[in-house]
PDB file of C-alpha atoms in Angstrom:
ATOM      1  CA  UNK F   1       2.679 232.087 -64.995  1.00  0.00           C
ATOM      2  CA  UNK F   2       1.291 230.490 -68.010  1.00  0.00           C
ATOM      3  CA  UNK F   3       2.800 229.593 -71.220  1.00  0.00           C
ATOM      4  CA  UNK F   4       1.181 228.907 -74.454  1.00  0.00           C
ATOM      5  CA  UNK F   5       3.664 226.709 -76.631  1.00  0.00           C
ATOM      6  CA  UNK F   6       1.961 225.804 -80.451  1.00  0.00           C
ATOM      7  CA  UNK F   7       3.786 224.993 -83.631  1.00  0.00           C
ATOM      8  CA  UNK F   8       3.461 225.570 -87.379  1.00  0.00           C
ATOM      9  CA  UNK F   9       6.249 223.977 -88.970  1.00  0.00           C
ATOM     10  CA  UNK F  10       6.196 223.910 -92.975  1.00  0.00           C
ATOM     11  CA  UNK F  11       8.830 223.992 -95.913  1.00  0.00           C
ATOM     12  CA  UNK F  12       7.142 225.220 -98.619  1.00  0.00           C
ATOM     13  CA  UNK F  13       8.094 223.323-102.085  1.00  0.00           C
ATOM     14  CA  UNK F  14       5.901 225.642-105.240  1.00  0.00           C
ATOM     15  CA  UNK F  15       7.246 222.768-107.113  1.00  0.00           C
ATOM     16  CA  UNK F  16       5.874 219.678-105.292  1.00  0.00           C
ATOM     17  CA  UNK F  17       2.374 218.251-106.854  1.00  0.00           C
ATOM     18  CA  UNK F  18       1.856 217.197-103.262  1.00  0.00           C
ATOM     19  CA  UNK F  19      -1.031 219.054-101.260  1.00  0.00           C
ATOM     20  CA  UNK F  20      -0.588 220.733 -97.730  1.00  0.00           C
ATOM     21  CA  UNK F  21      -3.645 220.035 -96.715  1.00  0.00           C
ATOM     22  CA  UNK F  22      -4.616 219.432 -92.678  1.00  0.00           C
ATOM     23  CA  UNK F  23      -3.338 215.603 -92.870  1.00  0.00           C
ATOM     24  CA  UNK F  24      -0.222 216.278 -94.063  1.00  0.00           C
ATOM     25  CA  UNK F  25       0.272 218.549 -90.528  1.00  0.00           C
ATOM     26  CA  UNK F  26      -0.499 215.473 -88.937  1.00  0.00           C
ATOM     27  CA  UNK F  27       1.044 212.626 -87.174  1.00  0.00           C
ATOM     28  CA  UNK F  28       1.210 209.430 -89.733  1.00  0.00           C
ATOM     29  CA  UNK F  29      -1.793 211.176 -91.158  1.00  0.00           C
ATOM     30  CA  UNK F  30      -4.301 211.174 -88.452  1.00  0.00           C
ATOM     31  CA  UNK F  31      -7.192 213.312 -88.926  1.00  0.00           C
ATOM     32  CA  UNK F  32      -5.996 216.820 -87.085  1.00  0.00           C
ATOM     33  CA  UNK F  33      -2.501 218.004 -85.600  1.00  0.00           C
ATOM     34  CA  UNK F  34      -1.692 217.169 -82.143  1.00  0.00           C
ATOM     35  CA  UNK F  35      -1.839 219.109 -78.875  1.00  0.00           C
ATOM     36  CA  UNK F  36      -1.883 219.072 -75.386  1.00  0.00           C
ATOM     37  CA  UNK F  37      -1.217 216.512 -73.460  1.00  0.00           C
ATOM     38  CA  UNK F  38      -0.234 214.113 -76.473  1.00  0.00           C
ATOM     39  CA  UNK F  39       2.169 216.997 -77.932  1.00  0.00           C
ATOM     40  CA  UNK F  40       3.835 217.432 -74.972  1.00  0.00           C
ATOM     41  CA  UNK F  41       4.793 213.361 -74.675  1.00  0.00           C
ATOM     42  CA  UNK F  42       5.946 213.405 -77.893  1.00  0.00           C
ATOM     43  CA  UNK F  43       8.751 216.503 -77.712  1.00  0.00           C
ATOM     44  CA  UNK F  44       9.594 216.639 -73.754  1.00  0.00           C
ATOM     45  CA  UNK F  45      13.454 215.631 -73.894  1.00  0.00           C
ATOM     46  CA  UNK F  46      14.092 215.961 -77.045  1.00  0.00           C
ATOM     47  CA  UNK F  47      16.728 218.770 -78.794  1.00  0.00           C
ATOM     48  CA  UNK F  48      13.402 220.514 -80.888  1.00  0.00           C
ATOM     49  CA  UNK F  49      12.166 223.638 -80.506  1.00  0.00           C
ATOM     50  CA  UNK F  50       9.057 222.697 -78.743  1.00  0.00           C
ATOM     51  CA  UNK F  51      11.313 220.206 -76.402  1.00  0.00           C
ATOM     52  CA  UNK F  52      13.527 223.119 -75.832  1.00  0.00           C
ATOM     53  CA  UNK F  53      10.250 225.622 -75.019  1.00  0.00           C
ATOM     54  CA  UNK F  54       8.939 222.671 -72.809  1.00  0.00           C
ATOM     55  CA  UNK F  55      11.568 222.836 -70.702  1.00  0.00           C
ATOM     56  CA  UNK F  56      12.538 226.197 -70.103  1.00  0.00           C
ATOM     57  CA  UNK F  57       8.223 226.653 -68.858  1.00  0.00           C
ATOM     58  CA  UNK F  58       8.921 223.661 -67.050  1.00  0.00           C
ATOM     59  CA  UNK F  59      11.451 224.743 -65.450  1.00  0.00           C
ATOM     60  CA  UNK F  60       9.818 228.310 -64.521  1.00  0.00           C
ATOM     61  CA  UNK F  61       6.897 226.043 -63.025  1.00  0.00           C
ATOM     62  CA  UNK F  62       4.442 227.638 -65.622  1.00  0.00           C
ATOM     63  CA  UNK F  63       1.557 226.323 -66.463  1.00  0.00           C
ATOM     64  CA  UNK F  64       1.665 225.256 -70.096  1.00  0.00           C
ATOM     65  CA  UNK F  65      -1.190 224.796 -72.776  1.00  0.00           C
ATOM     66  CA  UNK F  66      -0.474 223.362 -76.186  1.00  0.00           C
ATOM     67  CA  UNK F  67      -3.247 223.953 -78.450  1.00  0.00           C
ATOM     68  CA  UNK F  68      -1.834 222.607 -82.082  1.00  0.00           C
ATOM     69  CA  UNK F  69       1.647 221.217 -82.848  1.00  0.00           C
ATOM     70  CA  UNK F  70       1.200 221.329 -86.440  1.00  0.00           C
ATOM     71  CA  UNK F  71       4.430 219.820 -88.454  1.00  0.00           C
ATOM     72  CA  UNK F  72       4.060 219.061 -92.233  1.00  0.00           C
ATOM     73  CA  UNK F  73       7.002 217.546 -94.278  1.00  0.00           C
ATOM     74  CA  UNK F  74       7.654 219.597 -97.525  1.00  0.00           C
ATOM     75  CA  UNK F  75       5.347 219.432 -99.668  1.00  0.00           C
ATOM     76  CA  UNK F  76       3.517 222.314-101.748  1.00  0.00           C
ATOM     77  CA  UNK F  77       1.805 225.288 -99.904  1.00  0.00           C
ATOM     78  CA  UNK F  78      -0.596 225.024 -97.162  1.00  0.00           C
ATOM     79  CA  UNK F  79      -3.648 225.186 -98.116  1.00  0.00           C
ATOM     80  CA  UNK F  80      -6.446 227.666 -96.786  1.00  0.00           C
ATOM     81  CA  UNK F  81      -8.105 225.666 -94.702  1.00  0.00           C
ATOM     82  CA  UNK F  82      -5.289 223.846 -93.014  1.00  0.00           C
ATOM     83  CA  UNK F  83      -3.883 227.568 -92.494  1.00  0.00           C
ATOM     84  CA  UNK F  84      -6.871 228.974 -91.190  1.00  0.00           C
ATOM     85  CA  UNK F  85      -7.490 225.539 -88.524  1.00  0.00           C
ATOM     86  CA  UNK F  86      -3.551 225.867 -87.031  1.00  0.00           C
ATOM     87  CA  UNK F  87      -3.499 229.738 -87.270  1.00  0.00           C
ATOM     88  CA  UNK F  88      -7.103 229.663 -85.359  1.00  0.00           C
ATOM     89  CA  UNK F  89      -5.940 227.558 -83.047  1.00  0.00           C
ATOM     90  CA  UNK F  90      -3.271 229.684 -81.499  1.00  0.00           C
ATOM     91  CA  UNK F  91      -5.393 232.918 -81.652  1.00  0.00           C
ATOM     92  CA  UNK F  92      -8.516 231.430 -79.638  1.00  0.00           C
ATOM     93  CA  UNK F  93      -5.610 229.972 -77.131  1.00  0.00           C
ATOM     94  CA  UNK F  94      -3.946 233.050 -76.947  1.00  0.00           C
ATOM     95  CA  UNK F  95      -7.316 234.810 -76.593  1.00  0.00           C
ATOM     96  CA  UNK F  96      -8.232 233.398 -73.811  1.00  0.00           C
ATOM     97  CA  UNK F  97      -5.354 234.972 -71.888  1.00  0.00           C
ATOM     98  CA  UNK F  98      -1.397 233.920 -71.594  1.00  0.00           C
ATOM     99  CA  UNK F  99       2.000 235.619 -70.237  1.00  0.00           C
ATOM    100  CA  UNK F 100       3.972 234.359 -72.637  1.00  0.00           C
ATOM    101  CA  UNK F 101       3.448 233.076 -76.068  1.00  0.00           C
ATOM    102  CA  UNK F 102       6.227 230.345 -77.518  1.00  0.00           C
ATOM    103  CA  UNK F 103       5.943 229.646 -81.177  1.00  0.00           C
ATOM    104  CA  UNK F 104       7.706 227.143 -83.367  1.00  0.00           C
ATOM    105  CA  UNK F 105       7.542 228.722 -86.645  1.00  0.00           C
ATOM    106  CA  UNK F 106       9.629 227.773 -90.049  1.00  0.00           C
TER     107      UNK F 106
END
């Protein structure tokens, strides 16, 4: 069985002058989101969504593929590009054939 497991986690603030732009989706404001390997260090255990979807595949014995965990504090909205980079991301993963698809959404 395999699972695909991706986040996009935003609260959306039309008042905030602050820009949700691809950085602001990323950990202490690396270039791009996380995934894969790196994603799945940084939520296995813990009481999250994604640690909660990482252990119920684990515990199936699927395989698992995380192509974007994509978390952004609030801020204002996401901007186009951002969007269109974390939404792609889980349609080309998806695309390329799954079982199941878990997504962290808010």
């Amino acid at each position: 069985m395999h699972i695909i497991i991706a986040q996009m986690s935003h609260e959306t603030n039309t008042y905030s002058p602050v820009p949700s732009d691809l950085t602001r989706f990323s950990p202490r404001g690396n270039r791009e989101p996380i995934a894969g390997d790196a994603a799945r260090e940084l939520f296995q255990g813990t009481a999250s969504c994604m640690g909660g979807f990482l252990s119920v595949a684990e515990a199936a014995g699927a395989q698992i593929t995380i192509p974007i965990a994509a978390g952004a504090p609030p801020s204002g909205s996401v901007d186009d590009q951002a969007y269109e980079y974390i939404a792609g991301k889980i349609v080309h993963a998806v695309a390329q054939g799954c079982d199941a698809l878990f997504l962290d959404l808010h």
